PDB file of C-alpha atoms in Angstrom:
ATOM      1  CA  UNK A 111     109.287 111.276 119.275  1.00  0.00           C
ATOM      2  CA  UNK A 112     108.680 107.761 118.399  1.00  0.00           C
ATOM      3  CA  UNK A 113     110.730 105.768 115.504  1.00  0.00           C
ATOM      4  CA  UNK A 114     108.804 104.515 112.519  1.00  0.00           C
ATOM      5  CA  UNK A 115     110.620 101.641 110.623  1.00  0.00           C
ATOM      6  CA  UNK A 116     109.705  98.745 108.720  1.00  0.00           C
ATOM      7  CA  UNK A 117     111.843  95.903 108.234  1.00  0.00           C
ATOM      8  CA  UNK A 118     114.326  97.499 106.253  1.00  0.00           C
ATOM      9  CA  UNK A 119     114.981 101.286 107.092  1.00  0.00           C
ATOM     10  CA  UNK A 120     112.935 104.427 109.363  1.00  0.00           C
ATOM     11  CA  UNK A 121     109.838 105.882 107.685  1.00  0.00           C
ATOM     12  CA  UNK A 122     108.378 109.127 107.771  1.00  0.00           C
ATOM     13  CA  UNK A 123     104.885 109.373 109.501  1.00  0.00           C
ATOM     14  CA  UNK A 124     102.103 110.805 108.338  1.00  0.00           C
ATOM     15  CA  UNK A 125     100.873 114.466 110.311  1.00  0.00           C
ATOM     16  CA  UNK A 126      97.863 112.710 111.783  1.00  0.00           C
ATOM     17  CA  UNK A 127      95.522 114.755 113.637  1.00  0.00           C
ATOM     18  CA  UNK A 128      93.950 112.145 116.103  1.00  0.00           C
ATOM     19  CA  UNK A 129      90.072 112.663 116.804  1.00  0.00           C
ATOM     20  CA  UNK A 130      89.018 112.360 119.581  1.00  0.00           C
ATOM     21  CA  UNK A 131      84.984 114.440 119.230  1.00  0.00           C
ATOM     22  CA  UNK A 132      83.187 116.304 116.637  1.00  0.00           C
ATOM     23  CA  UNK A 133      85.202 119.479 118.001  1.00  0.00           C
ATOM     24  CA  UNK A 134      88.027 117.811 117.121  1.00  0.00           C
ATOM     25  CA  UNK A 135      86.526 116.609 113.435  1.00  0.00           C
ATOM     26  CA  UNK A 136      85.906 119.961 112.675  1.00  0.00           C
ATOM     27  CA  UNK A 137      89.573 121.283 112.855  1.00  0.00           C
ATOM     28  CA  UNK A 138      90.187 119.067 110.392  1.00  0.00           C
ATOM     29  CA  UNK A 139      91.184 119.848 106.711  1.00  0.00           C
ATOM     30  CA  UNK A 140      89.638 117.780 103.919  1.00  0.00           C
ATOM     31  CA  UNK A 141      92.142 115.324 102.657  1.00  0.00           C
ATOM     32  CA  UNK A 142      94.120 115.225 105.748  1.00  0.00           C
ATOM     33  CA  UNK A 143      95.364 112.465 107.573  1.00  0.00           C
ATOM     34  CA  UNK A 144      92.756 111.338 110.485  1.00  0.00           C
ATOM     35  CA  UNK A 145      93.300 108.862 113.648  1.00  0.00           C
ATOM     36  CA  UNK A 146      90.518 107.383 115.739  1.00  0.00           C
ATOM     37  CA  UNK A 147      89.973 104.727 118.170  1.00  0.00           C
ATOM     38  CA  UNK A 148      87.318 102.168 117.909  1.00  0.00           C
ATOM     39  CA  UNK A 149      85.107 103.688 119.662  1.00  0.00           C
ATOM     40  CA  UNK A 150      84.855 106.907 118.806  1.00  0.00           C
ATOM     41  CA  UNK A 151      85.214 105.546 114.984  1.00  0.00           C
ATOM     42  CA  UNK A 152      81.268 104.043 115.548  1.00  0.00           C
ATOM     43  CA  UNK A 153      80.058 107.384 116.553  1.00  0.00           C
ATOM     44  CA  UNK A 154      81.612 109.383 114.111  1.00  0.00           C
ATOM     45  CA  UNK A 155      82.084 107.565 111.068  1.00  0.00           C
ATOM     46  CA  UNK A 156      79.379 109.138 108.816  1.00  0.00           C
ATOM     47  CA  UNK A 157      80.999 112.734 110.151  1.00  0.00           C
ATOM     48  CA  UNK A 158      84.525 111.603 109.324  1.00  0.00           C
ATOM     49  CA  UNK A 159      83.202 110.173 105.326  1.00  0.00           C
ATOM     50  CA  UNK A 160      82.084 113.776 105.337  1.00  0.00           C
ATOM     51  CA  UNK A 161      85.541 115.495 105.774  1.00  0.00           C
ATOM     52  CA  UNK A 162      87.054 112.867 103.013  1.00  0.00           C
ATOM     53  CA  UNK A 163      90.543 112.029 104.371  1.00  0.00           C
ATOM     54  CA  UNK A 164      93.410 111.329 102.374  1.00  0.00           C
ATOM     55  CA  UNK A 165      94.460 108.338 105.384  1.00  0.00           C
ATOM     56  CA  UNK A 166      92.023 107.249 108.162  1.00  0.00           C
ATOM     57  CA  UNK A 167      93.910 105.095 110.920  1.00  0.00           C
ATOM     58  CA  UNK A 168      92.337 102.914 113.370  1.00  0.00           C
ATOM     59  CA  UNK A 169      93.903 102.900 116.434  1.00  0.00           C
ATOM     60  CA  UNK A 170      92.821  99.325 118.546  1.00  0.00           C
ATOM     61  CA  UNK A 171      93.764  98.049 121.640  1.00  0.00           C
ATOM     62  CA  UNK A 172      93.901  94.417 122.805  1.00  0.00           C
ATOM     63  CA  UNK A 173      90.421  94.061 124.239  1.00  0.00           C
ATOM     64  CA  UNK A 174      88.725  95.488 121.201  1.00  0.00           C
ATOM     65  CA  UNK A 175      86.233  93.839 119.900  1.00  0.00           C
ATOM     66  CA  UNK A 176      86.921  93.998 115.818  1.00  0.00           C
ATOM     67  CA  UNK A 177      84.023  92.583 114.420  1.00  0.00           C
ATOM     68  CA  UNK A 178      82.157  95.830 114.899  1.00  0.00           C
ATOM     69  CA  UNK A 179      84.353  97.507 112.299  1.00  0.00           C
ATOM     70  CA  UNK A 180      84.976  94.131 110.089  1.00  0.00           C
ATOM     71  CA  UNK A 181      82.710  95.395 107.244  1.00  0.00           C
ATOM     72  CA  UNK A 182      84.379  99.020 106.765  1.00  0.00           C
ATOM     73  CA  UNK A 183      88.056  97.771 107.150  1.00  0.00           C
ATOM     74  CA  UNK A 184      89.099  98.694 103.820  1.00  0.00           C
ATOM     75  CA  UNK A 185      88.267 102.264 104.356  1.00  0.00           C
ATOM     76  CA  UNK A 186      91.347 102.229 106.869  1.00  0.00           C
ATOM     77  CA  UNK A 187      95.042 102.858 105.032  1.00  0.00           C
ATOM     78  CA  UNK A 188      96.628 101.933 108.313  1.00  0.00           C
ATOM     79  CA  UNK A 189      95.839 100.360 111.278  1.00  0.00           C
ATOM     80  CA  UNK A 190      97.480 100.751 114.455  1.00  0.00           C
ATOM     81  CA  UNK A 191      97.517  98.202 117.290  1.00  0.00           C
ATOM     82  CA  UNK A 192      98.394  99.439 120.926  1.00  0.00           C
ATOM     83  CA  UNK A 193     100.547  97.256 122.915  1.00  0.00           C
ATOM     84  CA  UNK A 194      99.805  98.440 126.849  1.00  0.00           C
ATOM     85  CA  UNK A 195     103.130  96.294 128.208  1.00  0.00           C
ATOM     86  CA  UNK A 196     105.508  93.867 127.083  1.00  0.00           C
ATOM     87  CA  UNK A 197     103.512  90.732 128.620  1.00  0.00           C
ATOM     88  CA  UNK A 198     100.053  91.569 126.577  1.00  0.00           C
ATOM     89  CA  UNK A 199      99.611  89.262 123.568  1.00  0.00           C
ATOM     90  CA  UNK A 200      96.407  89.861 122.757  1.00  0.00           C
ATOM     91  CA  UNK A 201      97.678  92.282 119.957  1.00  0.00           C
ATOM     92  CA  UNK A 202      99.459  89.294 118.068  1.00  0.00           C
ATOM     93  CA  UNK A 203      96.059  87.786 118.093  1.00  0.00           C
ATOM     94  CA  UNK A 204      94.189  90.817 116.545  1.00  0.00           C
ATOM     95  CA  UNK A 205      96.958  90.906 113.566  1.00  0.00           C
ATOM     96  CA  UNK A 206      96.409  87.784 112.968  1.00  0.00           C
ATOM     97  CA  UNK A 207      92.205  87.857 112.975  1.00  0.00           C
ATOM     98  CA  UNK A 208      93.301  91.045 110.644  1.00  0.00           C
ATOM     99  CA  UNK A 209      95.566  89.459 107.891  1.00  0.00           C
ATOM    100  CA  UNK A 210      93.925  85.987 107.671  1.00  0.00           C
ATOM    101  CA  UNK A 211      90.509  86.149 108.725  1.00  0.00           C
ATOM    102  CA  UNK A 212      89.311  89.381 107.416  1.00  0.00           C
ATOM    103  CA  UNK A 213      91.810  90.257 104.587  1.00  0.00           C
ATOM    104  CA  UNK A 214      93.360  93.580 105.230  1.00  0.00           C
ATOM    105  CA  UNK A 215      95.959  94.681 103.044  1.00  0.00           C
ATOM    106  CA  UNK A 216      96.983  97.743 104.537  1.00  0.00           C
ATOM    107  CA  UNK A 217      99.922  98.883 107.146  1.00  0.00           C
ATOM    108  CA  UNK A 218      99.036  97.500 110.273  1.00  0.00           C
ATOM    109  CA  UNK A 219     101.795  99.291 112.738  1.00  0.00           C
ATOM    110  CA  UNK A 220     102.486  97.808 116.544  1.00  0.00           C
ATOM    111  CA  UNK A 221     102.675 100.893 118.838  1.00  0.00           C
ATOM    112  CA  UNK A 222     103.406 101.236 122.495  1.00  0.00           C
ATOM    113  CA  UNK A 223     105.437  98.795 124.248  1.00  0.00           C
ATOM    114  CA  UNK A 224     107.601  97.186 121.911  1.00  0.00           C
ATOM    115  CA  UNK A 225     111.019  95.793 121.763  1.00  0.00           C
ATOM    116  CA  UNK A 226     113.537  94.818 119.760  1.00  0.00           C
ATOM    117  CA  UNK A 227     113.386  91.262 120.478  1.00  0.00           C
ATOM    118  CA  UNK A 228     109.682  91.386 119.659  1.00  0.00           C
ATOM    119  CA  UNK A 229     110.301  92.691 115.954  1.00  0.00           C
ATOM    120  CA  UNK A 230     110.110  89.175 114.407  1.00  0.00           C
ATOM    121  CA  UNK A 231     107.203  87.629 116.262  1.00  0.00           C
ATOM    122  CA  UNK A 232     105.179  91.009 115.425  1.00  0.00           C
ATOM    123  CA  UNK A 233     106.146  90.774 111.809  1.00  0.00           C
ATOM    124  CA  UNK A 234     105.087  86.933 111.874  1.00  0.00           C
ATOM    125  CA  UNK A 235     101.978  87.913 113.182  1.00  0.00           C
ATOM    126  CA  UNK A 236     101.132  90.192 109.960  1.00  0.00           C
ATOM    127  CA  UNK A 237     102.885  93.950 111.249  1.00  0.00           C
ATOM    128  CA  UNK A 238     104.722  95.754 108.805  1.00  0.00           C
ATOM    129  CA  UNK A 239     105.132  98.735 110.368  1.00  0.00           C
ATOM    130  CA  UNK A 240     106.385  99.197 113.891  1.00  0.00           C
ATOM    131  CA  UNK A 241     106.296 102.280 116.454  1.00  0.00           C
ATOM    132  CA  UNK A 242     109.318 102.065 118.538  1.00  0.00           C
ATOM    133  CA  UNK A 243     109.604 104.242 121.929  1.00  0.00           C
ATOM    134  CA  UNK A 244     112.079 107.380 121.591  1.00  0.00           C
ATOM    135  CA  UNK A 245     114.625 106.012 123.510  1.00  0.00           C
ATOM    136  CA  UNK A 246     115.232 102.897 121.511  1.00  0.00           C
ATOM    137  CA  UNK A 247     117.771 102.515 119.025  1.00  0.00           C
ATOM    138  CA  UNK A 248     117.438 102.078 114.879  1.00  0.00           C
ATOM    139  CA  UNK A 249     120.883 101.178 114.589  1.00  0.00           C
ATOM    140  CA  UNK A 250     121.065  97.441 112.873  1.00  0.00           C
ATOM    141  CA  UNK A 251     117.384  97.179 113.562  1.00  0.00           C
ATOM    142  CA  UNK A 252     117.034  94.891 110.205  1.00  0.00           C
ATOM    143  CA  UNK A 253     119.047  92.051 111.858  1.00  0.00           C
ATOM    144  CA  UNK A 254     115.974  91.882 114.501  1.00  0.00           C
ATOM    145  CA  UNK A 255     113.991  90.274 110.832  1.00  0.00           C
ATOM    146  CA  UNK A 256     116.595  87.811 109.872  1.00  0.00           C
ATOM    147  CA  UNK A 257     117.743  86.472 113.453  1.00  0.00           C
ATOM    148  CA  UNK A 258     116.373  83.592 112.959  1.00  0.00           C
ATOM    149  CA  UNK A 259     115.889  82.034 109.843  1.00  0.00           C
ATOM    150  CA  UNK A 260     113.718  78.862 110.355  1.00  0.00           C
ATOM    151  CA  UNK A 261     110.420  78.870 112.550  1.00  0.00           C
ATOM    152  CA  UNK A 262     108.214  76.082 113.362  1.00  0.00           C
ATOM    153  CA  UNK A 263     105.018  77.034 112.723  1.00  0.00           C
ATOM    154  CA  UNK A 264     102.847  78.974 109.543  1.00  0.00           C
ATOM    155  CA  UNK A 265     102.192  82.499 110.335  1.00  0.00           C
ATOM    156  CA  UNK A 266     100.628  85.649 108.523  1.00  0.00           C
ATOM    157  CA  UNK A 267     104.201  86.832 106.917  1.00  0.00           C
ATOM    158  CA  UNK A 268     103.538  83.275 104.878  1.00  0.00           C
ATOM    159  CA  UNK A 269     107.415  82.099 105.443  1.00  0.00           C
ATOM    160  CA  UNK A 270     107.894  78.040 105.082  1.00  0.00           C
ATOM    161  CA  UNK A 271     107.716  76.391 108.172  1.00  0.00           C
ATOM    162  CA  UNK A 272     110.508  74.090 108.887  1.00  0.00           C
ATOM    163  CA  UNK A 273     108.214  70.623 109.065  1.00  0.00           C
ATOM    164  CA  UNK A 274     107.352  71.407 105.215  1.00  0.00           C
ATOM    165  CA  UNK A 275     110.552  71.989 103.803  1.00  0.00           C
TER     166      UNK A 275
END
């Protein structure tokens, strides 16, 4: 089972039924908690409104085209971002398109293939929630935020960069 933490301590998850088809949809409780990728999400969106969830989570990938969805992102409470392997940035680039371009204010969670040393480049990027694998440790996982404590350039978490202080 995955770890959910923040930048400060482990969360609890949600019990998100992921949905996958309309068979799927109509397991589903009203005010549940409902996950569904991008794709599926422009088939079944009208369906989904119908069931009334309580949290709706995007799950995205690196190749996915966002500005499909950029018009109903406030109906998501959390967004999760799917990091295939450790060498694909191309989920740093949707956080960011995310936080600045198109506003979103809720949890945006990094899933898959994350490390410790990627913590405070993710968080940088606009992640506040983070999805790490089973078999990596929690234990001083705060000191991964605070490694470092001047950067060079702006990012999303809004922290001064060194050439304006």
């Amino acid at each position: 089972m995955p770890n959910l933490i923040n930048k400060t301590s482990i969360l609890a998850d949600l019990p998100w039924l992921r949905v996958e088809d309309t068979a799927t949809l109509e397991k589903a409780e009203a005010n549940s908690s409902l996950s569904i990728n991008l794709s599926d999400w422009l088939t079944l969106s009208e369906a989904i409104h119908s069931k009334k969830p309580a949290n709706l989570m995007l799950e995205l990938v690196g190749h996915d085209e966002i500005d499909d969805v950029k018009d109903s992102l406030n109906q998501f409470s959390h967004i999760s971002i799917y990091f295939k392997e450790f060498k694909d940035g191309r989920g740093y680039s949707l956080a960011r398109l995310l936080r600045d371009r198109f506003d979103y204010k809720g949890q945006l969670r990094a899933t898959g293939d994350i490390t410790y040393d990627q913590l405070l480049y993710l968080s940088r990027c606009g992640f506040d929630a983070f999805e790490l694998r089973s078999d990596q440790s929690t234990e001083n996982i705060a000191k991964a935020f605070v490694e470092f404590s001047d950067h060079y350039q702006a990012a999303a978490d809004e922290t001064v960069p060194v050439y304006e202080k």
